[in-house]
Coordinates of C-alpha atoms and ligand atoms in Angstrom, one line a residue:
M1 CA 103.2 115.7 104.0
R2 CA 99.5 115.6 103.4
T3 CA 97.3 114.7 106.3
L4 CA 93.8 113.5 106.4
S5 CA 91.1 116.1 106.5
P6 CA 90.1 117.7 109.8
S7 CA 86.4 117.1 109.2
W8 CA 87.0 113.4 109.1
S9 CA 89.7 113.1 111.7
G10 CA 87.1 112.9 114.5
A11 CA 85.6 109.9 112.8
L12 CA 89.0 108.4 112.5
L13 CA 89.4 108.7 116.2
A14 CA 86.0 107.1 116.8
F15 CA 87.0 104.2 114.7
S16 CA 90.4 103.9 116.3
L17 CA 88.9 103.8 119.7
A18 CA 86.5 101.2 118.5
G19 CA 89.4 99.0 117.5
A20 CA 91.8 99.9 120.3
S21 CA 91.0 96.8 122.4
L22 CA 91.6 94.4 119.5
T23 CA 94.5 92.0 119.8
G24 CA 96.3 90.4 117.0
N25 CA 99.7 89.2 116.2
V26 CA 101.1 88.4 112.9
H27 CA 103.4 85.8 114.5
S28 CA 100.7 83.8 116.2
V29 CA 99.2 82.0 113.2
R30 CA 97.0 79.1 114.3
P31 CA 95.2 76.5 112.3
V32 CA 91.5 76.9 112.3
R33 CA 89.9 75.5 115.4
S34 CA 86.2 75.5 116.0
S35 CA 86.8 77.1 119.4
D36 CA 88.3 80.2 117.7
G37 CA 84.9 81.4 116.7
P38 CA 81.4 80.5 115.6
V39 CA 80.8 77.4 113.4
F40 CA 77.5 76.5 111.8
S41 CA 76.5 73.4 109.9
R42 CA 73.4 74.5 107.9
Y43 CA 73.5 78.2 107.2
A44 CA 75.2 81.4 108.4
V45 CA 74.9 85.2 108.3
A46 CA 77.8 87.4 109.2
A47 CA 76.8 91.1 109.6
D48 CA 78.3 93.8 111.7
H49 CA 75.3 93.9 114.1
P50 CA 74.0 90.8 115.9
E51 CA 70.3 91.8 115.4
A52 CA 70.9 92.2 111.7
S53 CA 72.6 88.8 111.5
A54 CA 69.6 87.4 113.5
A55 CA 67.1 88.9 111.0
G56 CA 68.8 87.1 108.1
A57 CA 69.1 83.9 110.0
A58 CA 65.3 84.0 110.9
V59 CA 64.5 84.3 107.2
L60 CA 66.8 81.3 106.4
A61 CA 65.1 79.3 109.3
Q62 CA 61.7 79.9 107.6
G63 CA 62.7 78.7 104.2
G64 CA 64.2 81.8 102.6
N65 CA 67.5 81.5 100.7
A66 CA 70.7 83.6 100.7
A67 CA 69.1 86.3 98.6
D68 CA 66.0 86.6 100.9
A69 CA 68.3 86.6 103.9
A70 CA 70.7 89.2 102.5
A71 CA 67.7 91.5 101.8
A72 CA 66.4 91.0 105.4
T73 CA 69.8 91.7 106.8
M74 CA 70.3 94.8 104.8
L75 CA 66.9 96.1 105.9
A76 CA 67.5 95.3 109.5
L77 CA 70.9 97.0 109.4
G78 CA 69.1 100.2 108.3
V79 CA 67.1 100.0 111.5
V80 CA 69.7 99.0 114.1
S81 CA 72.9 100.5 112.6
P82 CA 71.5 103.5 110.7
A83 CA 74.8 105.5 110.8
S84 CA 76.3 103.1 108.2
S85 CA 73.7 102.0 105.7
G86 CA 70.0 102.0 104.9
L87 CA 67.3 102.7 102.4
G88 CA 68.8 106.1 101.6
G89 CA 72.1 104.6 100.4
G90 CA 73.3 102.1 97.9
G91 CA 75.8 99.3 97.4
F92 CA 77.0 96.2 95.6
A93 CA 75.9 92.6 95.8
L94 CA 77.8 89.6 94.5
Y95 CA 75.6 86.5 94.4
Y96 CA 76.6 82.9 93.7
R97 CA 73.8 80.6 92.8
A98 CA 74.8 77.0 93.6
R99 CA 72.2 75.4 91.3
D100 CA 73.8 76.5 88.1
K101 CA 77.1 77.8 89.5
T102 CA 76.4 81.4 88.2
L103 CA 77.8 84.6 89.6
T104 CA 75.9 87.8 89.3
F105 CA 77.1 91.3 90.3
L106 CA 74.4 93.9 91.0
D107 CA 75.4 97.5 91.1
F108 CA 72.9 99.5 93.1
R109 CA 75.3 102.4 93.7
E110 CA 73.8 105.9 94.0
T111 CA 73.8 108.2 91.0
A112 CA 74.4 111.9 90.9
P113 CA 71.5 114.2 90.2
G114 CA 71.0 115.3 86.5
K115 CA 72.0 118.8 87.4
A116 CA 75.4 117.6 88.8
S117 CA 78.4 119.1 87.1
A118 CA 82.2 118.7 87.2
D119 CA 82.7 122.0 89.0
M120 CA 79.8 121.7 91.5
F121 CA 82.2 121.2 94.5
R122 CA 85.0 123.5 93.3
E123 CA 86.2 125.9 96.0
R124 CA 84.3 129.2 95.9
P125 CA 85.8 132.6 96.7
G126 CA 86.0 133.0 100.5
D127 CA 85.8 129.2 101.2
T128 CA 88.0 127.7 103.8
A129 CA 89.1 124.1 103.0
E130 CA 86.6 122.8 105.6
I131 CA 83.7 124.7 104.1
A132 CA 84.6 123.5 100.6
Q133 CA 84.9 119.9 101.8
A134 CA 81.7 120.1 103.9
R135 CA 79.6 120.8 100.8
S136 CA 80.1 117.3 99.5
Q137 CA 79.6 115.7 102.9
R138 CA 76.6 117.4 104.6
G139 CA 73.4 118.9 103.3
G140 CA 71.6 118.6 100.1
L141 CA 74.4 118.8 97.6
A142 CA 76.0 115.7 99.2
V143 CA 73.0 113.5 98.4
A144 CA 72.9 111.2 95.4
V145 CA 69.9 109.1 94.2
P146 CA 69.6 106.1 96.6
G147 CA 70.0 102.7 94.9
E148 CA 69.3 100.5 98.0
P149 CA 65.5 100.0 97.7
Q150 CA 65.9 98.9 94.0
G151 CA 69.0 96.8 94.8
I152 CA 67.2 94.9 97.6
A153 CA 64.1 94.3 95.5
E154 CA 66.2 93.2 92.5
L155 CA 68.2 90.7 94.5
V156 CA 65.0 89.2 95.9
K157 CA 63.2 89.2 92.5
R158 CA 66.1 87.5 90.7
F159 CA 67.2 85.0 93.2
G160 CA 64.9 84.9 96.2
K161 CA 62.4 82.1 97.1
K162 CA 60.0 84.4 99.0
P163 CA 58.2 87.6 98.2
L164 CA 59.9 90.9 99.2
S165 CA 57.4 91.3 102.1
F166 CA 58.9 88.3 103.8
S167 CA 62.4 89.9 104.0
V168 CA 60.9 93.2 105.2
K169 CA 59.2 91.6 108.2
P170 CA 62.1 91.4 110.7
A171 CA 63.2 95.0 110.0
E172 CA 59.7 96.3 110.3
Q173 CA 59.3 94.6 113.6
L174 CA 62.6 95.9 115.0
A175 CA 61.7 99.5 113.9
R176 CA 58.2 99.2 115.4
T177 CA 58.8 97.4 118.6
G178 CA 62.3 98.7 119.3
F179 CA 66.0 97.6 119.3
T180 CA 68.9 97.9 121.6
V181 CA 71.1 100.9 121.0
S182 CA 74.5 99.4 120.4
P183 CA 77.7 101.1 121.6
H184 CA 78.5 101.7 117.9
F185 CA 75.2 103.5 117.3
R186 CA 75.9 105.6 120.4
R187 CA 79.4 106.5 119.3
M188 CA 78.2 107.4 115.8
A189 CA 75.3 109.6 117.1
A190 CA 77.7 111.4 119.5
F191 CA 80.4 111.8 117.0
G192 CA 81.8 115.0 115.6
G193 CA 82.1 118.6 117.0
E194 CA 78.4 119.1 116.4
A195 CA 77.0 115.8 117.5
L196 CA 74.0 114.6 115.5
A197 CA 72.3 113.4 118.7
Q198 CA 71.9 117.0 119.7
K199 CA 70.2 118.0 116.5
P200 CA 66.4 118.1 115.8
A201 CA 67.0 115.8 112.8
F202 CA 68.0 113.0 115.2
S203 CA 65.2 113.4 117.7
S204 CA 62.7 113.7 114.9
V205 CA 63.6 110.1 114.1
F206 CA 64.5 108.5 117.4
G207 CA 63.2 110.7 120.1
N208 CA 66.0 111.0 122.6
P209 CA 67.1 107.4 123.4
L210 CA 70.7 108.4 124.3
Q211 CA 69.8 110.7 127.2
N212 CA 69.1 108.0 129.8
S213 CA 71.4 105.4 128.4
A214 CA 74.1 105.1 130.9
D215 CA 73.4 101.4 131.4
G216 CA 74.2 100.6 127.8
A217 CA 70.9 98.7 127.3
T218 CA 68.7 101.5 126.1
R219 CA 66.2 100.7 123.4
A220 CA 65.1 102.9 120.6
K221 CA 62.2 102.7 118.1
N222 CA 61.8 104.2 114.7
P223 CA 58.0 104.3 114.0
A224 CA 58.5 106.4 110.8
L225 CA 60.8 103.7 109.3
A226 CA 58.4 101.0 110.4
A227 CA 55.7 102.7 108.3
T228 CA 58.0 103.2 105.4
L229 CA 59.0 99.5 105.5
R230 CA 55.3 98.4 105.6
K231 CA 54.7 100.4 102.5
F232 CA 57.8 99.0 100.9
A233 CA 56.5 95.5 101.5
Q234 CA 53.3 96.3 99.8
T235 CA 54.3 98.4 96.9
G236 CA 58.0 97.5 96.2
P237 CA 60.8 99.9 95.3
K238 CA 58.7 102.3 93.2
L239 CA 57.7 103.7 96.6
F240 CA 61.0 105.5 96.7
Y241 CA 61.3 106.5 93.0
S242 CA 57.8 108.0 92.3
G243 CA 54.9 109.2 94.3
P244 CA 54.6 110.9 97.7
L245 CA 57.7 109.5 99.4
A246 CA 59.9 110.3 96.3
K247 CA 58.5 113.8 96.5
Q248 CA 59.4 114.0 100.2
I249 CA 63.0 112.9 99.4
V250 CA 63.3 115.7 96.7
Q251 CA 61.8 118.3 99.1
A252 CA 64.1 117.3 101.9
V253 CA 67.2 117.5 99.7
R254 CA 66.2 120.8 98.1
R255 CA 65.4 122.4 101.5
E256 CA 69.0 121.7 102.4
G257 CA 70.4 123.3 99.3
G258 CA 70.5 120.3 97.0
I259 CA 69.7 120.0 93.3
L260 CA 67.9 116.6 93.2
E261 CA 64.8 116.4 91.0
A262 CA 61.9 114.0 90.8
S263 CA 63.1 112.9 87.4
D264 CA 66.5 111.8 88.9
L265 CA 64.7 109.4 91.1
A266 CA 62.3 108.2 88.4
R267 CA 65.2 107.2 86.1
Y268 CA 67.3 105.2 88.7
R269 CA 68.2 101.6 87.6
V270 CA 70.2 98.8 89.1
V271 CA 72.9 97.7 86.7
E272 CA 74.2 94.2 86.3
R273 CA 77.9 94.1 85.6
A274 CA 80.5 91.4 85.0
P275 CA 82.5 90.9 88.2
L276 CA 86.3 90.9 88.1
R277 CA 87.8 87.4 88.3
A278 CA 91.4 86.2 88.6
Q279 CA 93.2 83.0 89.3
L280 CA 95.8 83.8 92.0
L281 CA 97.6 82.0 94.8
G282 CA 95.8 78.8 93.9
Y283 CA 92.3 80.2 94.2
E284 CA 89.8 82.0 91.9
W285 CA 89.0 85.4 93.3
V286 CA 85.8 87.2 92.2
S287 CA 85.2 90.8 93.3
A288 CA 83.6 94.1 92.5
P289 CA 84.2 95.8 89.1
P290 CA 84.0 99.5 88.3
P291 CA 82.5 101.8 89.5
S292 CA 84.3 100.2 92.4
A293 CA 88.1 100.2 92.5
G294 CA 88.0 97.8 95.4
G295 CA 88.1 94.6 93.5
Y296 CA 90.8 95.9 91.2
T297 CA 92.9 96.9 94.1
V298 CA 92.6 93.4 95.7
L299 CA 93.2 91.5 92.6
T300 CA 96.2 93.5 91.3
S301 CA 97.8 93.5 94.7
L302 CA 97.5 89.7 94.9
A303 CA 98.9 89.5 91.4
L304 CA 102.0 91.3 92.5
L305 CA 102.2 89.2 95.7
S306 CA 102.0 86.0 93.7
R307 CA 104.9 87.1 91.5
A308 CA 107.1 88.8 94.0
L309 CA 107.1 86.3 96.8
P310 CA 108.0 82.7 96.7
A311 CA 105.3 80.5 98.3
A312 CA 107.3 80.0 101.4
E313 CA 107.3 83.7 102.1
Q314 CA 103.6 84.2 101.5
G315 CA 102.7 83.3 105.1
A316 CA 102.1 86.0 107.6
G317 CA 105.4 87.7 108.4
I318 CA 107.5 90.7 107.5
E319 CA 108.0 89.5 103.9
R320 CA 104.2 89.5 103.2
L321 CA 103.5 92.7 105.1
H322 CA 106.2 94.5 103.2
A323 CA 105.0 93.1 99.8
L324 CA 101.4 93.9 100.6
I325 CA 102.2 97.5 101.4
E326 CA 104.3 97.8 98.2
S327 CA 101.6 96.1 96.2
W328 CA 98.9 98.7 96.9
K329 CA 100.8 101.7 95.8
G330 CA 100.3 101.1 92.1
P331 CA 96.6 100.2 92.2
Y332 CA 95.7 103.4 94.2
L333 CA 97.6 105.5 91.6
D334 CA 95.7 103.7 88.9
R335 CA 92.4 104.3 90.6
Q336 CA 93.0 108.0 90.8
R337 CA 94.0 108.3 87.2
Y338 CA 91.7 105.9 85.4
F339 CA 88.6 105.0 87.5
G340 CA 85.2 106.5 87.0
D341 CA 81.7 105.4 86.3
P342 CA 82.1 102.7 83.5
D343 CA 78.8 103.9 82.0
R344 CA 80.2 107.4 81.6
V345 CA 84.0 107.0 81.2
A346 CA 85.9 104.3 79.4
V347 CA 87.8 102.7 82.2
P348 CA 90.7 100.9 80.4
L349 CA 90.2 97.7 82.3
P350 CA 91.8 95.2 79.8
A351 CA 94.9 97.4 79.7
L352 CA 95.0 97.8 83.5
L353 CA 94.5 94.1 84.0
D354 CA 97.2 93.1 81.5
P355 CA 99.5 90.6 83.3
A356 CA 102.4 92.5 81.9
R357 CA 101.7 95.4 84.3
S358 CA 101.9 93.0 87.3
E359 CA 105.1 91.6 85.9
E360 CA 106.6 95.1 85.5
R361 CA 105.5 96.1 89.1
A362 CA 106.9 92.8 90.4
R363 CA 110.2 93.6 88.7
R364 CA 110.3 97.1 90.3
F365 CA 109.5 95.6 93.8
K366 CA 112.4 95.4 96.2
K367 CA 112.2 92.7 98.8
S368 CA 113.9 94.7 101.5
Q369 CA 113.2 98.3 100.6
A370 CA 110.1 100.5 100.4
L371 CA 109.9 102.4 97.2
P372 CA 108.2 105.8 96.8
T373 CA 104.7 105.4 95.4
Q374 CA 105.7 107.0 92.1
K375 CA 108.1 104.2 91.4
Y376 CA 105.1 102.0 90.8
D377 CA 103.5 104.4 88.4
L378 CA 102.8 102.8 85.1
P379 CA 100.9 105.3 82.9
L380 CA 99.0 103.7 80.1
P381 CA 99.8 104.7 76.5
E382 CA 97.5 107.5 75.3
S383 CA 95.5 105.1 73.2
A384 CA 94.4 103.1 76.2
A385 CA 93.7 106.0 78.6
P386 CA 90.1 106.8 79.4
A387 CA 88.2 108.3 76.5
A388 CA 86.0 111.3 77.0
A389 CA 82.8 110.8 78.8
H390 CA 80.1 108.9 77.0
D391 CA 77.6 111.1 75.4
D392 CA 74.2 110.3 77.1
H393 CA 73.9 111.7 79.5
G394 CA 79.1 104.8 107.9
T395 CA 78.9 101.3 105.1
S396 CA 78.3 97.7 106.2
H397 CA 79.3 94.3 104.7
L398 CA 77.4 91.1 105.2
C399 CA 77.9 87.5 104.0
V400 CA 75.2 84.9 103.8
V401 CA 75.6 81.2 103.0
D402 CA 72.4 79.1 102.8
E403 CA 71.7 75.3 102.9
E404 CA 71.7 75.1 99.1
G405 CA 75.2 76.5 99.0
N406 CA 74.1 79.9 97.6
V407 CA 76.4 82.8 98.7
A408 CA 75.6 86.5 99.0
A409 CA 78.3 89.0 99.6
V410 CA 76.8 92.5 100.0
T411 CA 78.4 95.8 100.9
T412 CA 76.0 98.6 101.5
T413 CA 76.5 102.2 102.5
I414 CA 75.2 105.7 103.1
N415 CA 78.9 106.8 103.1
L416 CA 79.9 108.8 106.2
V417 CA 78.3 108.7 109.6
F418 CA 74.5 109.1 109.1
G419 CA 75.2 110.1 105.5
A420 CA 74.2 113.7 104.7
Q421 CA 72.4 113.7 108.0
I422 CA 69.0 114.3 106.4
P423 CA 66.3 112.0 107.5
V424 CA 63.2 111.1 105.4
G425 CA 60.6 108.5 106.3
G426 CA 62.8 107.3 109.2
F427 CA 65.9 106.6 107.0
W428 CA 68.9 108.7 106.3
L429 CA 70.0 110.1 102.9
N430 CA 73.5 109.2 101.8
N431 CA 76.4 111.6 101.2
E432 CA 77.9 109.5 98.4
M433 CA 78.7 112.6 96.4
D434 CA 81.8 112.9 98.5
D435 CA 83.1 109.8 96.7
F436 CA 83.4 111.9 93.6
A437 CA 86.5 114.0 93.0
R438 CA 85.6 117.5 94.3
E439 CA 88.4 118.8 92.1
V440 CA 91.3 117.0 90.5
G441 CA 93.9 116.4 93.2
K442 CA 91.6 117.4 96.1
E443 CA 91.0 114.7 98.7
N444 CA 87.8 113.2 99.9
A445 CA 86.8 112.2 103.4
F446 CA 89.1 109.1 103.2
G447 CA 92.1 111.1 101.9
L448 CA 91.7 109.7 98.4
L449 CA 92.8 112.2 95.8
G450 CA 90.3 113.0 93.1
G451 CA 91.0 112.1 89.5
A452 CA 89.4 113.6 86.3
P453 CA 87.4 110.5 85.3
N454 CA 85.7 110.7 88.7
L455 CA 84.5 114.3 88.6
P456 CA 80.8 114.6 89.2
G457 CA 78.4 114.6 86.2
P458 CA 74.7 114.0 85.5
H459 CA 73.5 110.6 86.6
K460 CA 77.1 109.4 87.2
R461 CA 78.1 106.9 89.8
P462 CA 81.0 107.8 92.0
V463 CA 84.0 105.5 92.3
S464 CA 83.9 103.2 95.3
S465 CA 86.3 101.2 97.4
M466 CA 83.7 98.5 98.3
A467 CA 84.9 95.0 97.5
P468 CA 82.3 92.3 98.2
T469 CA 84.3 89.2 97.3
I470 CA 83.8 85.4 96.9
V471 CA 86.9 83.1 96.6
F472 CA 86.6 79.7 94.9
S473 CA 88.7 76.6 95.2
G474 CA 88.2 74.7 91.9
D475 CA 84.5 75.4 91.3
A476 CA 83.4 75.5 94.9
P477 CA 83.1 78.8 96.9
I478 CA 85.3 78.7 100.0
L479 CA 85.2 82.2 101.3
C480 CA 82.8 85.1 101.3
V481 CA 84.4 88.4 102.5
G482 CA 84.0 92.1 102.5
G483 CA 84.2 95.2 104.7
S484 CA 83.3 98.8 105.4
G485 CA 85.8 101.6 106.0
G486 CA 86.2 103.6 102.8
S487 CA 89.6 103.5 101.3
R488 CA 90.7 100.9 103.9
I489 CA 88.3 98.3 102.5
P490 CA 90.3 96.6 99.8
T491 CA 93.5 96.4 101.9
A492 CA 91.6 94.9 104.9
V493 CA 89.5 92.5 102.8
E494 CA 92.7 91.2 101.2
Q495 CA 94.5 90.7 104.5
V496 CA 91.6 89.0 106.2
A497 CA 91.2 86.7 103.2
L498 CA 95.0 85.8 103.3
Y499 CA 94.8 85.1 107.1
V500 CA 91.9 82.7 106.5
L501 CA 93.1 81.0 103.3
K502 CA 96.8 81.0 103.7
D503 CA 97.3 81.0 107.5
G504 CA 94.2 79.0 108.5
L505 CA 92.8 81.6 110.9
H506 CA 89.1 81.5 111.8
P507 CA 87.4 84.6 110.2
L508 CA 86.8 86.0 113.6
A509 CA 90.5 85.8 114.5
A510 CA 91.4 87.0 111.0
S511 CA 89.3 90.2 111.3
A512 CA 90.9 91.1 114.6
A513 CA 94.5 90.3 113.6
A514 CA 97.3 92.7 112.7
R515 CA 96.6 95.1 109.8
V516 CA 98.5 97.4 107.6
H517 CA 97.2 100.0 105.2
H518 CA 98.8 102.1 102.4
Q519 CA 96.8 104.0 99.8
G520 CA 99.6 105.3 97.7
D521 CA 99.3 108.9 98.8
P522 CA 100.2 110.0 101.5
D523 CA 103.2 107.7 101.4
Q524 CA 102.7 106.2 104.9
V525 CA 101.7 102.8 106.4
G526 CA 98.9 102.8 108.9
V527 CA 99.4 99.9 111.4
R528 CA 96.9 98.3 113.7
D529 CA 98.1 95.8 116.3
V530 CA 101.3 95.1 114.5
P531 CA 103.9 94.0 117.1
E532 CA 106.6 96.5 117.8
P533 CA 109.5 94.5 116.4
M534 CA 107.5 94.1 113.1
Q535 CA 106.9 97.8 113.0
K536 CA 110.7 98.4 113.4
A537 CA 111.4 95.9 110.7
L538 CA 109.0 97.8 108.4
A539 CA 110.7 101.1 109.3
A540 CA 114.1 99.6 108.6
R541 CA 112.9 98.8 105.1
G542 CA 112.0 102.5 104.6
H543 CA 108.3 102.5 105.4
R544 CA 106.9 105.5 107.2
V545 CA 104.9 103.7 109.9
I546 CA 102.1 105.5 111.8
P547 CA 99.2 104.2 114.0
A548 CA 96.2 103.5 111.8
G549 CA 93.6 106.2 112.4
F550 CA 90.9 103.6 111.9
S551 CA 90.6 100.4 110.0
A552 CA 87.9 98.7 108.0
S553 CA 85.4 96.4 109.7
V554 CA 85.4 93.0 107.9
Q555 CA 82.8 90.2 107.8
A556 CA 83.7 86.8 106.4
I557 CA 82.4 83.2 106.2
R558 CA 84.8 80.4 105.4
I559 CA 82.9 77.6 103.7
G560 CA 84.1 74.1 104.4
P561 CA 85.0 71.4 101.9
A562 CA 82.4 70.9 99.1
G563 CA 79.5 68.7 100.2
A564 CA 80.0 69.3 103.9
Q565 CA 78.4 72.4 105.3
H566 CA 81.0 73.6 107.7
L567 CA 80.7 77.4 108.0
L568 CA 83.1 79.4 110.0
A569 CA 81.6 82.8 110.4
G570 CA 83.2 86.0 111.7
S571 CA 82.0 89.5 112.3
D572 CA 84.6 92.2 113.1
P573 CA 84.6 92.8 116.8
A574 CA 85.4 96.5 116.2
K575 CA 81.8 97.3 115.4
G576 CA 80.3 94.9 117.8
G577 CA 79.0 92.5 115.1
E578 CA 78.2 88.9 115.7
P579 CA 77.2 86.2 113.2
R580 CA 74.1 84.0 113.5
G581 CA 73.1 80.7 112.0
E582 CA 72.5 77.1 112.7
Ligands
DON601 O1 81.9 103.5 98.4 C1 82.8 103.8 99.2 O2 84.0 103.5 99.0 C2 82.5 104.6 100.5 N1 81.3 105.3 100.3 C3 82.5 103.6 101.6 C4 82.2 104.4 102.9 C5 82.6 103.5 104.1 O3 83.0 102.4 104.0 C6 82.3 104.2 105.4 N2 82.6 103.2 106.4 N3 83.0 103.3 107.4

């Protein structure tokens, strides 16, 4: 039986400890009550850090809209929660504009350097598995071209009401005057055999705020990031893609053995893509398209659920848990075999989304018996399989709903804890290269097996699990949801959405409720806060049940009936997040 990689197991532990105090019970489904969590009547921001939510809320209070607030929240997250996301990373934004009811998906995922090649992470003679894996996770080769600065600027330019400098202000102030070091920050800085907090890279950015921090109220500053943010406010995203800061990025990466070049930064572009949409269980679900496999996993899982379970069995209970677990096995196989950067590889989406596939998987599904993952394998005919490559050529989720009814669902990441652990200008460069397949069949930090369409290549975007999602009832948005946690993202996003929409839980209760996770391979179900009798019932159906090493951290806002702003906002307690609003 394959196990998760040792280099990441420390992180799994860190996450599992973070979630250990959560309570949740699939039996105790309650209708939504205001007392179950925060409720706002004008606008709301749910991020996984209270000061980041507050930054977005301040922008809304001063007349900004959801796009301005999402930008401010992302920038503040880079200051107060720098292990997870920041200007050195990338992400996806799904934006609903109420005025004309349009939905836009912005892909600001990182791209591989032009010198990247399919065999760049192949094991070399003398490598141990750890050394081979570390190459895509730490140091220069792990770094892909950041998309975050352009993504933020693009979101504001297209949809914002205020200039970019307006959204930069709260983050700049936090970096300059200081912020509280959260328990999550502390855990992440201290994490791993060789804790980052002990390395010069860390003190070069933060000094040493953790040394005298026993009271838990230590504050840290990041003057270098404050300076970068001031320049960003003045010059916009080109600051990061040409000129002196771009040069510093290239130098820092190359010093650490990387292959990034100035021209890689210069050619970076945000891409607008059509989001995936499907009518399922009485709602319209809109989520992330490739290069993410997250939206696909959520939608195809729901498609099986809606076919395999009569409505009466769709409530939280053993039938749904079992069906959810079974429903993920096929999509994770599909991901490995067919998903890659849609600009470089022809992802056979129409064939994959053909309802006949869900029908077939629903036929194979057995209500009282777990099937081996391979039983859900549905290889596409050769003609539909990915064509050859085209020629040329830590994470955080936040939701914002503003007074006009605009909705921003944004998931942003530098991948693992403090990314590649290389700081430049006060921010941390991502290690998104680990989301590529190091080799076909080799696993990444999240235990996902690499597939050929996702091998590294020049300027290619790695496949992601991120799934910023907006759910509609009729033509009104009723739920914004998304999460962080690598391969656990789609399964967690889907479960939280079902708890809210089908079981009436407040998003806060939903994010802390029982969770299961299965990613096809290894054939095992990770459980968090699933009651003992339920675990036994799963085992009796043939599931191999293990404690979840860690689970995703989910933020969500349930939007009340059209016309009445009634916003139930929840930030996953596991990361210490809290929403803000009015
Ligand atoms: O895009 C992805 O799927 C990953 N880079 C996400 C990483 C992540 O969620 C880490 N968070 N805990």
